[in-house]
Coordinates of C-alpha atoms and ligand atoms in Angstrom, one line a residue:
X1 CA 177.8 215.5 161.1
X2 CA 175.4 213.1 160.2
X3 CA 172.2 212.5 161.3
X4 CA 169.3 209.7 161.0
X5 CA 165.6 210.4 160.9
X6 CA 163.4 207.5 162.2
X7 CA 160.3 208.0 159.8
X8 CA 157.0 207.1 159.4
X9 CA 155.5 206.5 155.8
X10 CA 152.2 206.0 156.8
X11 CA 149.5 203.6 156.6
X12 CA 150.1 203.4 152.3
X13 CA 148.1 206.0 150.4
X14 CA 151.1 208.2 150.0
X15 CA 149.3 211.7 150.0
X16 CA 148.7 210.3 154.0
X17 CA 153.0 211.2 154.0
X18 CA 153.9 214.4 156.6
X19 CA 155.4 217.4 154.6
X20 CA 158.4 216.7 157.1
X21 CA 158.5 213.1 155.7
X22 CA 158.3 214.1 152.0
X23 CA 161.1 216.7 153.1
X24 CA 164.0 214.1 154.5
X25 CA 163.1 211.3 151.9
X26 CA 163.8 213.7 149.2
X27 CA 167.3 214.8 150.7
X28 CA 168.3 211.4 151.8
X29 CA 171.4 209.7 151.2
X30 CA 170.0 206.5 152.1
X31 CA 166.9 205.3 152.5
X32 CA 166.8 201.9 155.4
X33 CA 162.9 200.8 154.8
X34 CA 160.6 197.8 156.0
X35 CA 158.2 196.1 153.3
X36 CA 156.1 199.2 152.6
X37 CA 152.2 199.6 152.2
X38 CA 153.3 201.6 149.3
X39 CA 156.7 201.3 147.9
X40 CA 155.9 204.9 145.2
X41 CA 157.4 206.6 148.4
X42 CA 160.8 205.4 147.0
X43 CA 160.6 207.2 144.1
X44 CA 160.7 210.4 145.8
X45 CA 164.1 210.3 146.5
X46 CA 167.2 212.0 145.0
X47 CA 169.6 210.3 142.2
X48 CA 172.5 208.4 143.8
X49 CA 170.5 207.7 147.0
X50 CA 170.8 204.2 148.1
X51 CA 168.3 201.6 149.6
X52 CA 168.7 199.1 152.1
X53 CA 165.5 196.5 153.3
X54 CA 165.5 195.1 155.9
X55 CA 162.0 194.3 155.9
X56 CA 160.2 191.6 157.5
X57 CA 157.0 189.2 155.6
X58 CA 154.2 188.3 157.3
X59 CA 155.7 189.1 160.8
X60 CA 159.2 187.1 160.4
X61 CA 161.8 189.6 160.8
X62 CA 164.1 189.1 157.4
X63 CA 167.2 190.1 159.7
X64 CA 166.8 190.4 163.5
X65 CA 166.6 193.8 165.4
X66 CA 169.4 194.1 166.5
X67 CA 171.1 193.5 163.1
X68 CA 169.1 196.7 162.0
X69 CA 170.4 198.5 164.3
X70 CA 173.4 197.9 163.7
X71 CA 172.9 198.7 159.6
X72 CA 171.4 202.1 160.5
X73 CA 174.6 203.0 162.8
X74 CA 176.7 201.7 160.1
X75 CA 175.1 204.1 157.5
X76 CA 175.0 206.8 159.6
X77 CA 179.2 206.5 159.4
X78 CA 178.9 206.6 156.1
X79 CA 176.2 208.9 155.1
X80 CA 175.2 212.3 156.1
X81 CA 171.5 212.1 156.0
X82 CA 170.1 208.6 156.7
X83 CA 165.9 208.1 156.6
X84 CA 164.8 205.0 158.6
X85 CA 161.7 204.6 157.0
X86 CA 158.7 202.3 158.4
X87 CA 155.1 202.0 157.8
X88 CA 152.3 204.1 159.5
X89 CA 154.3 205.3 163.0
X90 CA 157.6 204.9 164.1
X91 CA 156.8 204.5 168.0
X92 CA 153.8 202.4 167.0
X93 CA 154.6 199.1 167.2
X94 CA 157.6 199.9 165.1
X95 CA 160.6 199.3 167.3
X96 CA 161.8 202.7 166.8
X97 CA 162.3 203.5 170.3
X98 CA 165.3 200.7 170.5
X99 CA 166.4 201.9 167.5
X100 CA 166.8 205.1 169.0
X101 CA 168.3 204.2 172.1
X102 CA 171.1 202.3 169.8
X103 CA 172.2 205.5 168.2
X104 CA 171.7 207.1 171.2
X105 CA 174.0 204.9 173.1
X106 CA 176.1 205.4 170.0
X107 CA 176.2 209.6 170.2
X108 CA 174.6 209.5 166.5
X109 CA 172.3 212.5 166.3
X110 CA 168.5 211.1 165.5
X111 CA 164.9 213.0 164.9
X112 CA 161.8 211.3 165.3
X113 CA 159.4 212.3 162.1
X114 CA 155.9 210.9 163.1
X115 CA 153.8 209.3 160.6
X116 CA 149.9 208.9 160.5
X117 CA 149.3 205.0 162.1
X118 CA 147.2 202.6 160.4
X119 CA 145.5 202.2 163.6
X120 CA 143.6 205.0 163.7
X121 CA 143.8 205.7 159.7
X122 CA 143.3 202.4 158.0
X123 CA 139.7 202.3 160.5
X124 CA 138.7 205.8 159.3
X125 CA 139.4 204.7 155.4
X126 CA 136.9 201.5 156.1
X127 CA 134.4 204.5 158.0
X128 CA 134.9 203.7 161.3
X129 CA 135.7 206.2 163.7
X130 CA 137.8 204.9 167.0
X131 CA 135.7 206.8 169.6
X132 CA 131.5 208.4 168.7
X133 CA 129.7 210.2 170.9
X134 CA 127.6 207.7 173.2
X135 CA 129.5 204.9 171.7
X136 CA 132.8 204.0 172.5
X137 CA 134.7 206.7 174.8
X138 CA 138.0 205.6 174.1
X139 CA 140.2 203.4 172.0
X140 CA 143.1 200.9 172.9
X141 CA 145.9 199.8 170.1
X142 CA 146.8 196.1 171.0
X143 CA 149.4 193.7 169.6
X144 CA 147.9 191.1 168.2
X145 CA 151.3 189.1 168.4
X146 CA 151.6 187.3 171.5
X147 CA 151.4 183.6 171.6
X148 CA 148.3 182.1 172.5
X149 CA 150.4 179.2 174.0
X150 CA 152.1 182.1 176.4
X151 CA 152.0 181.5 179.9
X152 CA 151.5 184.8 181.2
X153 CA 149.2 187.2 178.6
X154 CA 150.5 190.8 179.2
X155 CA 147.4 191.8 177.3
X156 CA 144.5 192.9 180.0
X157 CA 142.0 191.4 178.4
X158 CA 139.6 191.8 181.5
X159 CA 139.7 195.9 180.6
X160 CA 138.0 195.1 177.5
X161 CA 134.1 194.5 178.7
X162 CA 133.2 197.9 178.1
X163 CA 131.9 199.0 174.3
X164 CA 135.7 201.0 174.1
X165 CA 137.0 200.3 170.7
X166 CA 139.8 197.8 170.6
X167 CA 141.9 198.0 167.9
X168 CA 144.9 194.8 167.5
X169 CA 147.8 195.3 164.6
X170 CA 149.4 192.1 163.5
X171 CA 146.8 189.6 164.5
X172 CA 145.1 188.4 161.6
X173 CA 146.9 184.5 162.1
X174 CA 145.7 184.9 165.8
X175 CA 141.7 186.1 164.8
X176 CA 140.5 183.0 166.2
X177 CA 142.3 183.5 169.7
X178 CA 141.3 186.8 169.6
X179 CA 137.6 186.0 169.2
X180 CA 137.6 183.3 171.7
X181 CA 139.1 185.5 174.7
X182 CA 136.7 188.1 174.0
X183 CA 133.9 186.0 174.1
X184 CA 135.0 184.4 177.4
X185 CA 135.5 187.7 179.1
X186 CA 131.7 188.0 178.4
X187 CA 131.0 189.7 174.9
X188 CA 128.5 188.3 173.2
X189 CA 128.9 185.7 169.7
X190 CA 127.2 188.7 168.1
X191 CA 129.2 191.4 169.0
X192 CA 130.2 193.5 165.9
X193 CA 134.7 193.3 164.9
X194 CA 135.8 194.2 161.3
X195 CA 139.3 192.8 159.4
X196 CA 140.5 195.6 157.4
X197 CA 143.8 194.4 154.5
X198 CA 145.7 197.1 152.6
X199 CA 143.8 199.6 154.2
X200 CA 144.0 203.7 152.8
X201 CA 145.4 201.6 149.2
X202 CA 143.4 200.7 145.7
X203 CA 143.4 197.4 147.2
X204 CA 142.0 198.1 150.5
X205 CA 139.3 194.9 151.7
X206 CA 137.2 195.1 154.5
X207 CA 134.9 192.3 156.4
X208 CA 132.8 192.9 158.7
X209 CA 131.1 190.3 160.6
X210 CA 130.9 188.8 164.7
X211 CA 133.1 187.3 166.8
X212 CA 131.6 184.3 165.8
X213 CA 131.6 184.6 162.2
X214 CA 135.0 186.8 161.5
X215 CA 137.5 183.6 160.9
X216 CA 135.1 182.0 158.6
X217 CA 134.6 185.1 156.6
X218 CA 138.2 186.1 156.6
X219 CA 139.8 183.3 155.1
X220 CA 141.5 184.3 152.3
X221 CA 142.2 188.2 153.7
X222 CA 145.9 189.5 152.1
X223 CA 147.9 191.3 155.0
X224 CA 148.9 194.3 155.9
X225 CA 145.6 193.5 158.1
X226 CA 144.0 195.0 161.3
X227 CA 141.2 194.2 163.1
X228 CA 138.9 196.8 164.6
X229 CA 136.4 194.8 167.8
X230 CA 133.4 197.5 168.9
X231 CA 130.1 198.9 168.5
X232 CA 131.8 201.8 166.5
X233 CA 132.0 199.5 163.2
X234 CA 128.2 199.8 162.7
X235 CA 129.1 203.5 161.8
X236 CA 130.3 202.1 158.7
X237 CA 127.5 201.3 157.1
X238 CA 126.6 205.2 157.2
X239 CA 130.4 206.2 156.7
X240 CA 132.3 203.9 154.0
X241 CA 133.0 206.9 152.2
X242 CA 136.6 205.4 150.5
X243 CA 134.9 202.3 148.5
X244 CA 132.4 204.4 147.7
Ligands
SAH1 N1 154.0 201.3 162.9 C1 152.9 200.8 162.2 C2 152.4 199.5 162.7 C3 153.5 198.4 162.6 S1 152.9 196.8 163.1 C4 151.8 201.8 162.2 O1 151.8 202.8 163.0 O2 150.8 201.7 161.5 C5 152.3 196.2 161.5 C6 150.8 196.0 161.5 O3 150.1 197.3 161.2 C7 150.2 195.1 160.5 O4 150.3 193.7 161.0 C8 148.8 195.5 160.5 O5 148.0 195.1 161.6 C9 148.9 197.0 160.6 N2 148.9 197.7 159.3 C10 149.9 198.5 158.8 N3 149.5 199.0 157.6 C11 148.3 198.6 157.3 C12 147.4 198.7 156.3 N4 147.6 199.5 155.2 N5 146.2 198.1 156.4 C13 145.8 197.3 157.4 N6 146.7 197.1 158.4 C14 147.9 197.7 158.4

């Protein structure tokens, strides 16, 4: 009987790997994996185990979702333990949940391995915490995907006038819609927002600036990239522990 294990890798240092992660990429037969903050994770594995990307750059999906399905249901035929690997969390903006429901529909046995998300991570390598005492009482991961040009936003941007950290994965090429809403819901141009690339990696950048300023000063920023909007960034002048 085979089975598939829908894994996360993390947000890129590779120590930031689960035991339970290091456990299954070592056994597996067949590794499936997205482009990876850090690709060392493949040399973990076992001789004789094979890879398949199926990665996407810069948002565009290399080969469409439901193709992937389809290759991890096809491997799972074939192989007896198959790792579906992907960056920081599976469930986190990861599309593991339809992959799951694919094999499921399929009566391929699966596991879910969680992995440590950049959303919370890649913040806490830049020192920022997502929630402080007297500061920011909660925190709310965001795509920062959606069309500008949509109709429709599904995003509640009217729940974001409180000083609650906001944190948006994959919106770097939307920073400037980003700013603008916030500032029309009523924040002010000077309210604090930090653009962290490569985060928890060597290569890890962060700029810090205002919803004014951030586009300007993030011009040339690399992706991977999340952006971090709330009073909790000031921490980080106190905190930046990884740089330093
Ligand atoms: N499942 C992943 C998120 C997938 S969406 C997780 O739980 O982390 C991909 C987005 O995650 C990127 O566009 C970026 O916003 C963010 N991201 C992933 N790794 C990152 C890193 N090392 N540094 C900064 N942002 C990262």
């Amino acid at each position: 009987m085979s089975k598939v294990y829908l894994t996360g890798a993390g947000p890129g240092d590779i120590e930031l790997l689960t035991l339970k992660a290091f456990k299954v990429i070592k056994e597996a037969d067949v590794i499936i994996y997205d482009r990876l903050a850090n690709p060392e994770i493949l040399e973990i594995t076992k001789d004789g185990c094979e890879f398949v990307y199926v990665g996407k750059e810069d948002g565009r999906h290399i080969m469409p979702q439901d193709d992937i399905n389809e290759v991890i249901y096809q491997n799972s035929l074939k192989h007896k333990i198959v790792v579906r690997l992907k960056g920081g969390d599976p469930f986190v903006f990861g599309r593991g949940g339809e992959e799951a429901i694919y094999l499921e529909k399929r009566g391929i046995e699966f596991d879910i391995i969680p992995g440590i998300t950049s959303a919370i991570s890649v913040p806490a390598y830049a020192g920022i915490p997502v929630t402080h005492r007297g500061i920011s009482v909660s925190f709310r991961v965001v795509t920062g995907h959606e069309s500008p040009n949509k109709k429709i936003s599904q995003i509640p941007w009217n729940n974001f006038k409180t000083d609650d950290t906001i944190i948006f994965l994959m919106g770097l090429h939307n920073l400037a819609h980003i700013s603008k809403k916030l500032i029309e819901i009523g924040k002010s141009c000077d309210y604090p927002i930090a653009v962290i690339s490569k985060g928890t990696t060597p290569q890890q950048k962060v700029v810090v600036g205002t919803l004014e300023n951030i586009v300007e000063r993030t011009k040339d920023t690399p992706t991977p990239a999340l952006i971090v909007v709330g009073k909790v960034v000031e921490l980080r002048e106190q905190l930046k522990w990884f740089e330093n």
